[in-house]
mmCIF file with all atom_site columns, C-alpha atoms in Angstrom:
data_model
loop_
_atom_site.group_PDB
_atom_site.id
_atom_site.type_symbol
_atom_site.label_atom_id
_atom_site.label_alt_id
_atom_site.label_comp_id
_atom_site.label_asym_id
_atom_site.label_entity_id
_atom_site.label_seq_id
_atom_site.pdbx_PDB_ins_code
_atom_site.Cartn_x
_atom_site.Cartn_y
_atom_site.Cartn_z
_atom_site.occupancy
_atom_site.B_iso_or_equiv
_atom_site.pdbx_formal_charge
_atom_site.auth_seq_id
_atom_site.auth_comp_id
_atom_site.auth_asym_id
_atom_site.auth_atom_id
_atom_site.pdbx_PDB_model_num
ATOM 1   C CA . MET A 1 1   ? 230.968 79.839  3.688  1.00 78.00 ? 30  MET A CA 1
ATOM 2   C CA . SER A 1 2   ? 230.850 77.505  6.635  1.00 93.00 ? 31  SER A CA 1
ATOM 3   C CA . ILE A 1 3   ? 229.612 78.184  10.062 1.00 98.00 ? 32  ILE A CA 1
ATOM 4   C CA . PRO A 1 4   ? 232.352 80.044  12.176 1.00 98.00 ? 33  PRO A CA 1
ATOM 5   C CA . ARG A 1 5   ? 233.760 78.522  15.114 1.00 98.00 ? 34  ARG A CA 1
ATOM 6   C CA . ILE A 1 6   ? 232.273 81.307  17.688 1.00 98.00 ? 35  ILE A CA 1
ATOM 7   C CA . ILE A 1 7   ? 229.900 80.778  20.553 1.00 98.00 ? 36  ILE A CA 1
ATOM 8   C CA . HIS A 1 8   ? 227.846 83.952  21.271 1.00 98.00 ? 37  HIS A CA 1
ATOM 9   C CA . GLN A 1 9   ? 225.722 84.314  24.528 1.00 98.00 ? 38  GLN A CA 1
ATOM 10  C CA . THR A 1 10  ? 224.253 87.245  26.061 1.00 98.00 ? 39  THR A CA 1
ATOM 11  C CA . TRP A 1 11  ? 223.502 88.864  29.615 1.00 97.00 ? 40  TRP A CA 1
ATOM 12  C CA . LYS A 1 12  ? 222.831 92.204  31.120 1.00 97.00 ? 41  LYS A CA 1
ATOM 13  C CA . SER A 1 13  ? 226.382 92.524  32.233 1.00 97.00 ? 42  SER A CA 1
ATOM 14  C CA . VAL A 1 14  ? 229.621 90.535  32.724 1.00 97.00 ? 43  VAL A CA 1
ATOM 15  C CA . GLU A 1 15  ? 228.506 89.236  36.028 1.00 97.00 ? 44  GLU A CA 1
ATOM 16  C CA . VAL A 1 16  ? 226.752 86.127  34.892 1.00 96.00 ? 45  VAL A CA 1
ATOM 17  C CA . PRO A 1 17  ? 224.406 84.743  37.657 1.00 96.00 ? 46  PRO A CA 1
ATOM 18  C CA . ALA A 1 18  ? 225.679 81.663  39.636 1.00 96.00 ? 47  ALA A CA 1
ATOM 19  C CA . ARG A 1 19  ? 223.033 79.344  38.360 1.00 95.00 ? 48  ARG A CA 1
ATOM 20  C CA . PHE A 1 20  ? 224.027 79.969  34.791 1.00 97.00 ? 49  PHE A CA 1
ATOM 21  C CA . GLN A 1 21  ? 227.821 79.753  34.983 1.00 97.00 ? 50  GLN A CA 1
ATOM 22  C CA . ALA A 1 22  ? 228.221 75.975  34.929 1.00 97.00 ? 51  ALA A CA 1
ATOM 23  C CA . ALA A 1 23  ? 226.151 75.963  31.675 1.00 97.00 ? 52  ALA A CA 1
ATOM 24  C CA . ALA A 1 24  ? 227.977 78.659  30.023 1.00 98.00 ? 53  ALA A CA 1
ATOM 25  C CA . ARG A 1 25  ? 231.267 77.118  30.905 1.00 98.00 ? 54  ARG A CA 1
ATOM 26  C CA . SER A 1 26  ? 229.869 73.853  29.260 1.00 98.00 ? 55  SER A CA 1
ATOM 27  C CA . TRP A 1 27  ? 230.106 75.537  25.814 1.00 98.00 ? 56  TRP A CA 1
ATOM 28  C CA . ARG A 1 28  ? 233.737 76.311  26.415 1.00 98.00 ? 57  ARG A CA 1
ATOM 29  C CA . ASP A 1 29  ? 234.497 72.958  27.759 1.00 98.00 ? 58  ASP A CA 1
ATOM 30  C CA . ARG A 1 30  ? 232.989 71.037  24.813 1.00 98.00 ? 59  ARG A CA 1
ATOM 31  C CA . HIS A 1 31  ? 234.538 73.510  21.903 1.00 98.00 ? 60  HIS A CA 1
ATOM 32  C CA . PRO A 1 32  ? 238.182 73.862  22.870 1.00 97.00 ? 61  PRO A CA 1
ATOM 33  C CA . GLY A 1 33  ? 239.859 76.332  20.409 1.00 97.00 ? 62  GLY A CA 1
ATOM 34  C CA . TRP A 1 34  ? 236.508 77.926  19.548 1.00 98.00 ? 63  TRP A CA 1
ATOM 35  C CA . GLU A 1 35  ? 236.028 81.611  20.556 1.00 98.00 ? 64  GLU A CA 1
ATOM 36  C CA . TYR A 1 36  ? 233.660 82.707  23.055 1.00 98.00 ? 65  TYR A CA 1
ATOM 37  C CA . VAL A 1 37  ? 231.941 85.879  23.167 1.00 98.00 ? 66  VAL A CA 1
ATOM 38  C CA . LEU A 1 38  ? 229.598 86.915  26.209 1.00 98.00 ? 67  LEU A CA 1
ATOM 39  C CA . TRP A 1 39  ? 227.578 90.101  24.772 1.00 98.00 ? 68  TRP A CA 1
ATOM 40  C CA . THR A 1 40  ? 226.411 92.525  27.435 1.00 98.00 ? 69  THR A CA 1
ATOM 41  C CA . ASP A 1 41  ? 223.341 94.939  26.924 1.00 98.00 ? 70  ASP A CA 1
ATOM 42  C CA . SER A 1 42  ? 226.000 97.805  26.202 1.00 98.00 ? 71  SER A CA 1
ATOM 43  C CA . ASP A 1 43  ? 227.674 95.567  24.057 1.00 98.00 ? 72  ASP A CA 1
ATOM 44  C CA . ILE A 1 44  ? 224.244 95.119  22.140 1.00 98.00 ? 73  ILE A CA 1
ATOM 45  C CA . ASP A 1 45  ? 223.750 98.758  21.791 1.00 98.00 ? 74  ASP A CA 1
ATOM 46  C CA . ARG A 1 46  ? 227.193 99.342  20.557 1.00 98.00 ? 75  ARG A CA 1
ATOM 47  C CA . PHE A 1 47  ? 226.869 96.796  17.949 1.00 98.00 ? 76  PHE A CA 1
ATOM 48  C CA . VAL A 1 48  ? 223.617 97.873  16.441 1.00 98.00 ? 77  VAL A CA 1
ATOM 49  C CA . ARG A 1 49  ? 224.649 101.694 16.474 1.00 98.00 ? 78  ARG A CA 1
ATOM 50  C CA . ASP A 1 50  ? 228.023 100.416 14.446 1.00 98.00 ? 79  ASP A CA 1
ATOM 51  C CA . HIS A 1 51  ? 226.767 97.930  12.159 1.00 98.00 ? 80  HIS A CA 1
ATOM 52  C CA . PHE A 1 52  ? 222.914 98.488  11.828 1.00 98.00 ? 81  PHE A CA 1
ATOM 53  C CA . PRO A 1 53  ? 222.359 102.234 12.212 1.00 98.00 ? 82  PRO A CA 1
ATOM 54  C CA . GLY A 1 54  ? 219.165 102.104 10.351 1.00 98.00 ? 83  GLY A CA 1
ATOM 55  C CA . LEU A 1 55  ? 217.508 100.064 13.063 1.00 98.00 ? 84  LEU A CA 1
ATOM 56  C CA . VAL A 1 56  ? 218.668 102.203 16.121 1.00 98.00 ? 85  VAL A CA 1
ATOM 57  C CA . ALA A 1 57  ? 215.189 103.991 16.237 1.00 98.00 ? 86  ALA A CA 1
ATOM 58  C CA . LEU A 1 58  ? 213.284 100.642 16.179 1.00 98.00 ? 87  LEU A CA 1
ATOM 59  C CA . PHE A 1 59  ? 215.658 99.358  19.052 1.00 98.00 ? 88  PHE A CA 1
ATOM 60  C CA . GLN A 1 60  ? 214.807 102.403 21.043 1.00 97.00 ? 89  GLN A CA 1
ATOM 61  C CA . ARG A 1 61  ? 211.129 101.702 20.431 1.00 98.00 ? 90  ARG A CA 1
ATOM 62  C CA . TYR A 1 62  ? 211.059 98.290  21.932 1.00 98.00 ? 91  TYR A CA 1
ATOM 63  C CA . PRO A 1 63  ? 209.552 98.385  25.298 1.00 97.00 ? 92  PRO A CA 1
ATOM 64  C CA . ASP A 1 64  ? 211.303 95.155  26.341 1.00 97.00 ? 93  ASP A CA 1
ATOM 65  C CA . GLN A 1 65  ? 215.015 94.422  26.552 1.00 97.00 ? 94  GLN A CA 1
ATOM 66  C CA . ILE A 1 66  ? 214.170 90.902  25.604 1.00 97.00 ? 95  ILE A CA 1
ATOM 67  C CA . GLN A 1 67  ? 212.989 92.324  22.147 1.00 98.00 ? 96  GLN A CA 1
ATOM 68  C CA . ARG A 1 68  ? 216.187 94.105  21.715 1.00 98.00 ? 97  ARG A CA 1
ATOM 69  C CA . VAL A 1 69  ? 218.172 91.018  22.700 1.00 98.00 ? 98  VAL A CA 1
ATOM 70  C CA . ASP A 1 70  ? 215.966 88.542  20.447 1.00 98.00 ? 99  ASP A CA 1
ATOM 71  C CA . ALA A 1 71  ? 216.720 90.996  17.433 1.00 98.00 ? 100 ALA A CA 1
ATOM 72  C CA . PHE A 1 72  ? 220.098 91.407  18.167 1.00 98.00 ? 101 PHE A CA 1
ATOM 73  C CA . ARG A 1 73  ? 220.802 87.626  17.704 1.00 98.00 ? 102 ARG A CA 1
ATOM 74  C CA . TYR A 1 74  ? 219.351 87.831  14.171 1.00 98.00 ? 103 TYR A CA 1
ATOM 75  C CA . LEU A 1 75  ? 221.676 90.706  13.435 1.00 98.00 ? 104 LEU A CA 1
ATOM 76  C CA . LEU A 1 76  ? 224.696 89.222  14.938 1.00 98.00 ? 105 LEU A CA 1
ATOM 77  C CA . LEU A 1 77  ? 224.372 85.595  13.141 1.00 98.00 ? 106 LEU A CA 1
ATOM 78  C CA . GLN A 1 78  ? 223.802 87.745  9.787  1.00 98.00 ? 107 GLN A CA 1
ATOM 79  C CA . ARG A 1 79  ? 226.826 89.675  10.376 1.00 98.00 ? 108 ARG A CA 1
ATOM 80  C CA . VAL A 1 80  ? 229.102 87.334  12.174 1.00 98.00 ? 109 VAL A CA 1
ATOM 81  C CA . GLY A 1 81  ? 227.886 84.052  12.107 1.00 98.00 ? 110 GLY A CA 1
ATOM 82  C CA . GLY A 1 82  ? 228.540 81.273  14.687 1.00 98.00 ? 111 GLY A CA 1
ATOM 83  C CA . VAL A 1 83  ? 226.502 79.538  17.350 1.00 98.00 ? 112 VAL A CA 1
ATOM 84  C CA . TYR A 1 84  ? 224.064 81.504  19.795 1.00 98.00 ? 113 TYR A CA 1
ATOM 85  C CA . ALA A 1 85  ? 222.895 79.880  22.956 1.00 98.00 ? 114 ALA A CA 1
ATOM 86  C CA . ASP A 1 86  ? 220.896 81.202  25.801 1.00 98.00 ? 115 ASP A CA 1
ATOM 87  C CA . LEU A 1 87  ? 222.276 81.002  29.057 1.00 97.00 ? 116 LEU A CA 1
ATOM 88  C CA . ASP A 1 88  ? 220.109 78.355  30.300 1.00 96.00 ? 117 ASP A CA 1
ATOM 89  C CA . ILE A 1 89  ? 221.154 75.758  27.880 1.00 97.00 ? 118 ILE A CA 1
ATOM 90  C CA . GLU A 1 90  ? 223.907 73.502  28.970 1.00 97.00 ? 119 GLU A CA 1
ATOM 91  C CA . CYS A 1 91  ? 225.937 71.968  25.950 1.00 98.00 ? 120 CYS A CA 1
ATOM 92  C CA . LEU A 1 92  ? 226.430 68.107  26.166 1.00 97.00 ? 121 LEU A CA 1
ATOM 93  C CA . ARG A 1 93  ? 228.170 67.372  22.986 1.00 97.00 ? 122 ARG A CA 1
ATOM 94  C CA . SER A 1 94  ? 230.429 69.504  20.439 1.00 97.00 ? 123 SER A CA 1
ATOM 95  C CA . PHE A 1 95  ? 228.485 71.259  17.792 1.00 98.00 ? 124 PHE A CA 1
ATOM 96  C CA . GLU A 1 96  ? 231.351 70.807  15.170 1.00 98.00 ? 125 GLU A CA 1
ATOM 97  C CA . PRO A 1 97  ? 229.625 68.073  13.083 1.00 97.00 ? 126 PRO A CA 1
ATOM 98  C CA . LEU A 1 98  ? 226.658 70.516  12.419 1.00 97.00 ? 127 LEU A CA 1
ATOM 99  C CA . ARG A 1 99  ? 229.054 73.261  10.732 1.00 97.00 ? 128 ARG A CA 1
ATOM 100 C CA . GLU A 1 100 ? 228.338 71.160  7.624  1.00 96.00 ? 129 GLU A CA 1
ATOM 101 C CA . HIS A 1 101 ? 224.941 73.075  7.540  1.00 97.00 ? 130 HIS A CA 1
ATOM 102 C CA . ARG A 1 102 ? 224.553 76.619  6.801  1.00 97.00 ? 131 ARG A CA 1
ATOM 103 C CA . VAL A 1 103 ? 221.766 77.282  9.225  1.00 98.00 ? 132 VAL A CA 1
ATOM 104 C CA . VAL A 1 104 ? 220.732 75.044  12.095 1.00 98.00 ? 133 VAL A CA 1
ATOM 105 C CA . LEU A 1 105 ? 217.420 75.892  14.000 1.00 98.00 ? 134 LEU A CA 1
ATOM 106 C CA . PRO A 1 106 ? 215.546 73.937  16.707 1.00 96.00 ? 135 PRO A CA 1
ATOM 107 C CA . ARG A 1 107 ? 211.955 72.646  16.681 1.00 93.00 ? 136 ARG A CA 1
ATOM 108 C CA . THR A 1 108 ? 210.087 73.606  19.656 1.00 87.00 ? 137 THR A CA 1
ATOM 109 C CA . ALA A 1 109 ? 206.774 72.430  21.242 1.00 76.00 ? 138 ALA A CA 1
ATOM 110 C CA . PRO A 1 110 ? 204.063 73.059  20.620 1.00 74.00 ? 139 PRO A CA 1
ATOM 111 C CA . VAL A 1 111 ? 204.753 74.063  17.333 1.00 77.00 ? 140 VAL A CA 1
ATOM 112 C CA . GLY A 1 112 ? 207.253 75.924  15.262 1.00 92.00 ? 141 GLY A CA 1
ATOM 113 C CA . LEU A 1 113 ? 210.914 76.969  15.812 1.00 96.00 ? 142 LEU A CA 1
ATOM 114 C CA . SER A 1 114 ? 212.768 78.257  18.958 1.00 96.00 ? 143 SER A CA 1
ATOM 115 C CA . ASN A 1 115 ? 215.403 81.253  18.903 1.00 97.00 ? 144 ASN A CA 1
ATOM 116 C CA . ASP A 1 116 ? 217.244 80.070  22.116 1.00 97.00 ? 145 ASP A CA 1
ATOM 117 C CA . LEU A 1 117 ? 219.764 78.037  20.068 1.00 98.00 ? 146 LEU A CA 1
ATOM 118 C CA . MET A 1 118 ? 220.901 78.923  16.594 1.00 98.00 ? 147 MET A CA 1
ATOM 119 C CA . MET A 1 119 ? 223.749 78.277  14.394 1.00 98.00 ? 148 MET A CA 1
ATOM 120 C CA . ALA A 1 120 ? 224.606 80.113  11.054 1.00 98.00 ? 149 ALA A CA 1
ATOM 121 C CA . ALA A 1 121 ? 227.063 81.125  8.629  1.00 98.00 ? 150 ALA A CA 1
ATOM 122 C CA . PRO A 1 122 ? 227.150 84.865  7.921  1.00 98.00 ? 151 PRO A CA 1
ATOM 123 C CA . GLY A 1 123 ? 225.174 86.398  5.303  1.00 97.00 ? 152 GLY A CA 1
ATOM 124 C CA . HIS A 1 124 ? 222.712 83.852  4.953  1.00 97.00 ? 153 HIS A CA 1
ATOM 125 C CA . PRO A 1 125 ? 219.291 84.873  3.447  1.00 97.00 ? 154 PRO A CA 1
ATOM 126 C CA . LEU A 1 126 ? 217.244 83.805  6.105  1.00 97.00 ? 155 LEU A CA 1
ATOM 127 C CA . PHE A 1 127 ? 219.040 85.979  8.759  1.00 98.00 ? 156 PHE A CA 1
ATOM 128 C CA . GLN A 1 128 ? 218.793 88.863  6.438  1.00 97.00 ? 157 GLN A CA 1
ATOM 129 C CA . ALA A 1 129 ? 214.968 88.140  6.090  1.00 98.00 ? 158 ALA A CA 1
ATOM 130 C CA . LEU A 1 130 ? 214.446 88.066  9.687  1.00 98.00 ? 159 LEU A CA 1
ATOM 131 C CA . ILE A 1 131 ? 216.275 91.408  9.871  1.00 98.00 ? 160 ILE A CA 1
ATOM 132 C CA . ASP A 1 132 ? 214.063 93.016  6.975  1.00 98.00 ? 161 ASP A CA 1
ATOM 133 C CA . GLY A 1 133 ? 210.792 91.746  8.715  1.00 98.00 ? 162 GLY A CA 1
ATOM 134 C CA . LEU A 1 134 ? 211.500 93.391  12.122 1.00 98.00 ? 163 LEU A CA 1
ATOM 135 C CA . PRO A 1 135 ? 209.951 96.799  11.324 1.00 98.00 ? 164 PRO A CA 1
ATOM 136 C CA . ALA A 1 136 ? 206.676 95.221  10.056 1.00 98.00 ? 165 ALA A CA 1
ATOM 137 C CA . ALA A 1 137 ? 206.487 92.632  12.894 1.00 98.00 ? 166 ALA A CA 1
ATOM 138 C CA . PHE A 1 138 ? 206.579 95.765  15.370 1.00 98.00 ? 167 PHE A CA 1
ATOM 139 C CA . ARG A 1 139 ? 203.852 97.673  13.396 1.00 98.00 ? 168 ARG A CA 1
ATOM 140 C CA . ALA A 1 140 ? 201.605 94.525  13.384 1.00 97.00 ? 169 ALA A CA 1
ATOM 141 C CA . TRP A 1 141 ? 201.894 93.400  17.207 1.00 97.00 ? 170 TRP A CA 1
ATOM 142 C CA . GLN A 1 142 ? 203.336 95.895  19.149 1.00 97.00 ? 171 GLN A CA 1
ATOM 143 C CA . HIS A 1 143 ? 199.593 97.093  20.565 1.00 97.00 ? 172 HIS A CA 1
ATOM 144 C CA . TRP A 1 144 ? 198.731 97.358  24.131 1.00 95.00 ? 173 TRP A CA 1
ATOM 145 C CA . TRP A 1 145 ? 195.722 95.210  23.756 1.00 96.00 ? 174 TRP A CA 1
ATOM 146 C CA . ILE A 1 146 ? 198.167 92.165  22.953 1.00 96.00 ? 175 ILE A CA 1
ATOM 147 C CA . PRO A 1 147 ? 199.368 90.437  25.979 1.00 95.00 ? 176 PRO A CA 1
ATOM 148 C CA . ARG A 1 148 ? 203.231 91.156  26.521 1.00 95.00 ? 177 ARG A CA 1
ATOM 149 C CA . HIS A 1 149 ? 203.881 87.639  26.088 1.00 95.00 ? 178 HIS A CA 1
ATOM 150 C CA . PHE A 1 150 ? 202.528 87.280  22.603 1.00 95.00 ? 179 PHE A CA 1
ATOM 151 C CA . ARG A 1 151 ? 203.790 90.574  21.782 1.00 97.00 ? 180 ARG A CA 1
ATOM 152 C CA . VAL A 1 152 ? 207.476 89.397  22.479 1.00 97.00 ? 181 VAL A CA 1
ATOM 153 C CA . LEU A 1 153 ? 206.997 85.999  20.485 1.00 96.00 ? 182 LEU A CA 1
ATOM 154 C CA . GLN A 1 154 ? 205.483 87.877  17.476 1.00 97.00 ? 183 GLN A CA 1
ATOM 155 C CA . THR A 1 155 ? 207.814 90.813  17.036 1.00 98.00 ? 184 THR A CA 1
ATOM 156 C CA . THR A 1 156 ? 211.019 89.205  17.839 1.00 98.00 ? 185 THR A CA 1
ATOM 157 C CA . GLY A 1 157 ? 210.672 85.671  19.356 1.00 97.00 ? 186 GLY A CA 1
ATOM 158 C CA . SER A 1 158 ? 209.940 82.149  18.595 1.00 95.00 ? 187 SER A CA 1
ATOM 159 C CA . LEU A 1 159 ? 206.950 82.663  16.499 1.00 96.00 ? 188 LEU A CA 1
ATOM 160 C CA . TYR A 1 160 ? 208.365 85.488  14.675 1.00 97.00 ? 189 TYR A CA 1
ATOM 161 C CA . ILE A 1 161 ? 211.374 83.289  13.567 1.00 97.00 ? 190 ILE A CA 1
ATOM 162 C CA . THR A 1 162 ? 208.804 80.462  12.692 1.00 97.00 ? 191 THR A CA 1
ATOM 163 C CA . ARG A 1 163 ? 206.773 82.626  10.481 1.00 97.00 ? 192 ARG A CA 1
ATOM 164 C CA . ILE A 1 164 ? 209.752 84.164  8.614  1.00 97.00 ? 193 ILE A CA 1
ATOM 165 C CA . HIS A 1 165 ? 211.174 80.989  8.071  1.00 97.00 ? 194 HIS A CA 1
ATOM 166 C CA . ARG A 1 166 ? 208.115 79.536  6.452  1.00 95.00 ? 195 ARG A CA 1
ATOM 167 C CA . GLN A 1 167 ? 208.049 82.755  4.256  1.00 96.00 ? 196 GLN A CA 1
ATOM 168 C CA . ALA A 1 168 ? 211.622 82.873  3.292  1.00 94.00 ? 197 ALA A CA 1
ATOM 169 C CA . GLY A 1 169 ? 211.361 79.206  1.908  1.00 88.00 ? 198 GLY A CA 1
ATOM 170 C CA . THR A 1 170 ? 215.284 78.740  2.263  1.00 87.00 ? 199 THR A CA 1
ATOM 171 C CA . PRO A 1 171 ? 216.047 75.152  1.824  1.00 89.00 ? 200 PRO A CA 1
ATOM 172 C CA . ASP A 1 172 ? 219.416 74.712  3.240  1.00 94.00 ? 201 ASP A CA 1
ATOM 173 C CA . VAL A 1 173 ? 218.029 75.121  6.622  1.00 96.00 ? 202 VAL A CA 1
ATOM 174 C CA . TYR A 1 174 ? 218.762 72.115  8.955  1.00 97.00 ? 203 TYR A CA 1
ATOM 175 C CA . LEU A 1 175 ? 216.051 71.844  11.678 1.00 96.00 ? 204 LEU A CA 1
ATOM 176 C CA . LEU A 1 176 ? 217.176 69.759  15.063 1.00 95.00 ? 205 LEU A CA 1
ATOM 177 C CA . PRO A 1 177 ? 214.843 67.122  15.800 1.00 91.00 ? 206 PRO A CA 1
ATOM 178 C CA . PRO A 1 178 ? 213.276 67.119  19.431 1.00 90.00 ? 207 PRO A CA 1
ATOM 179 C CA . ASP A 1 179 ? 215.590 63.992  20.593 1.00 91.00 ? 208 ASP A CA 1
ATOM 180 C CA . LEU A 1 180 ? 218.468 66.069  20.230 1.00 94.00 ? 209 LEU A CA 1
ATOM 181 C CA . TYR A 1 181 ? 217.272 69.497  21.297 1.00 95.00 ? 210 TYR A CA 1
ATOM 182 C CA . SER A 1 182 ? 214.160 68.896  24.042 1.00 89.00 ? 211 SER A CA 1
ATOM 183 C CA . SER A 1 183 ? 214.153 65.476  25.083 1.00 86.00 ? 212 SER A CA 1
ATOM 184 C CA . GLN A 1 184 ? 216.077 66.178  28.097 1.00 83.00 ? 213 GLN A CA 1
ATOM 185 C CA . ASP A 1 185 ? 217.577 62.686  27.653 1.00 89.00 ? 214 ASP A CA 1
ATOM 186 C CA . ARG A 1 186 ? 221.242 63.351  28.479 1.00 92.00 ? 215 ARG A CA 1
ATOM 187 C CA . SER A 1 187 ? 222.330 60.152  26.658 1.00 91.00 ? 216 SER A CA 1
ATOM 188 C CA . ARG A 1 188 ? 220.969 61.353  23.478 1.00 91.00 ? 217 ARG A CA 1
ATOM 189 C CA . ALA A 1 189 ? 220.472 65.097  23.357 1.00 95.00 ? 218 ALA A CA 1
ATOM 190 C CA . LEU A 1 190 ? 223.060 67.669  22.246 1.00 97.00 ? 219 LEU A CA 1
ATOM 191 C CA . VAL A 1 191 ? 221.825 70.106  25.089 1.00 97.00 ? 220 VAL A CA 1
ATOM 192 C CA . PHE A 1 192 ? 219.825 70.194  28.375 1.00 96.00 ? 221 PHE A CA 1
ATOM 193 C CA . HIS A 1 193 ? 217.644 73.024  29.343 1.00 95.00 ? 222 HIS A CA 1
ATOM 194 C CA . LEU A 1 194 ? 217.808 74.584  32.778 1.00 94.00 ? 223 LEU A CA 1
ATOM 195 C CA . PRO A 1 195 ? 215.043 76.735  34.410 1.00 86.00 ? 224 PRO A CA 1
ATOM 196 C CA . GLY A 1 196 ? 215.394 80.134  32.892 1.00 65.00 ? 225 GLY A CA 1
ATOM 197 C CA . ASP A 1 197 ? 212.732 82.476  31.435 1.00 65.00 ? 226 ASP A CA 1
ATOM 198 C CA . THR A 1 198 ? 214.388 85.538  32.956 1.00 59.00 ? 227 THR A CA 1
ATOM 199 C CA . TRP A 1 199 ? 212.185 87.652  30.794 1.00 50.00 ? 228 TRP A CA 1
ATOM 200 C CA . ALA A 1 200 ? 208.837 86.037  31.510 1.00 51.00 ? 229 ALA A CA 1
ATOM 201 C CA . GLY A 1 201 ? 205.961 87.946  33.258 1.00 53.00 ? 230 GLY A CA 1
ATOM 202 C CA . TRP A 1 202 ? 202.885 86.864  34.782 1.00 47.00 ? 231 TRP A CA 1
ATOM 203 C CA . ASP A 1 203 ? 201.277 86.315  31.252 1.00 50.00 ? 232 ASP A CA 1
ATOM 204 C CA . THR A 1 204 ? 203.799 83.985  30.243 1.00 45.00 ? 233 THR A CA 1
ATOM 205 C CA . HIS A 1 205 ? 203.362 81.790  33.286 1.00 40.00 ? 234 HIS A CA 1
ATOM 206 C CA . ALA A 1 206 ? 199.604 81.823  33.076 1.00 43.00 ? 235 ALA A CA 1
ATOM 207 C CA . PHE A 1 207 ? 200.040 80.956  29.278 1.00 44.00 ? 236 PHE A CA 1
ATOM 208 C CA . ARG A 1 208 ? 202.242 77.945  30.314 1.00 43.00 ? 237 ARG A CA 1
ATOM 209 C CA . PHE A 1 209 ? 200.005 76.776  32.987 1.00 41.00 ? 238 PHE A CA 1
ATOM 210 C CA . VAL A 1 210 ? 197.095 76.770  30.753 1.00 39.00 ? 239 VAL A CA 1
ATOM 211 C CA . TYR A 1 211 ? 198.864 74.691  28.147 1.00 36.00 ? 240 TYR A CA 1
ATOM 212 C CA . ALA A 1 212 ? 200.304 72.411  30.645 1.00 40.00 ? 241 ALA A CA 1
ATOM 213 C CA . ARG A 1 213 ? 196.659 71.666  31.831 1.00 47.00 ? 242 ARG A CA 1
ATOM 214 C CA . TRP A 1 214 ? 195.381 71.222  28.318 1.00 39.00 ? 243 TRP A CA 1
ATOM 215 C CA . ARG A 1 215 ? 197.932 68.892  27.793 1.00 43.00 ? 244 ARG A CA 1
ATOM 216 C CA . SER A 1 216 ? 197.248 66.885  30.727 1.00 46.00 ? 245 SER A CA 1
ATOM 217 C CA . LEU A 1 217 ? 193.491 66.981  30.129 1.00 51.00 ? 246 LEU A CA 1
ATOM 218 C CA . ALA A 1 218 ? 194.088 65.731  26.338 1.00 42.00 ? 247 ALA A CA 1
ATOM 219 C CA . GLY A 1 219 ? 196.378 63.110  27.441 1.00 50.00 ? 248 GLY A CA 1
ATOM 220 C CA . ARG A 1 220 ? 193.704 61.647  30.132 1.00 53.00 ? 249 ARG A CA 1
ATOM 221 C CA . ARG A 1 221 ? 191.095 61.860  27.396 1.00 55.00 ? 250 ARG A CA 1
ATOM 222 C CA . ARG A 1 222 ? 193.087 60.011  24.758 1.00 54.00 ? 251 ARG A CA 1
ATOM 223 C CA . GLY A 1 223 ? 193.886 57.529  27.440 1.00 57.00 ? 252 GLY A CA 1
ATOM 224 C CA . SER A 1 224 ? 189.989 56.936  28.230 1.00 54.00 ? 253 SER A CA 1
ATOM 225 C CA . LEU A 1 225 ? 189.235 56.453  24.751 1.00 54.00 ? 254 LEU A CA 1
ATOM 226 C CA . THR A 1 226 ? 191.933 53.593  24.195 1.00 52.00 ? 255 THR A CA 1
#
């Protein structure tokens, strides 16, 4: 089964913030004839109750809405398939050629994969593995002594999908190279990333500050050695 021509995005309500409206429109503009669905928080709650009742209790235990939204992405692509994209991602080119693959995931920095842009045919084993692994990830990582940033990444976010992808060993997953996903070069990339991080807290910003400083210092050191 090929990837359906459906674009999925999520927001708290149907009132999308003005700063994201042009990016959301870009997906419809680049994909005429494709179905477009904006899922609200209430839609997500209804979808889980209707199609995955066994996960309702887990969804209620997640302390952060971003965890529910992250997990919903896996449920949605396993059940319905299509393209999922965060609202802060602008589409620059049609994703029609990528439909030849069964799953498309982007590589991200510093390592691993991201779940802010995904494509999948419904019923793919990787997304079933992502669903099956959610309860264990919650038990392992949802502890008060773990910073919120890493709890989110390890229970439902990018570190979670990276780990499950490695464990699942599914060979038919196409990984988008950085020049198509994260280069920010509009002449080559498929997408352009706007400032987003609507879920980020102080620890997320602190981690990214430290990481940026580390990269800067590492770059200077490499330069001094050459």
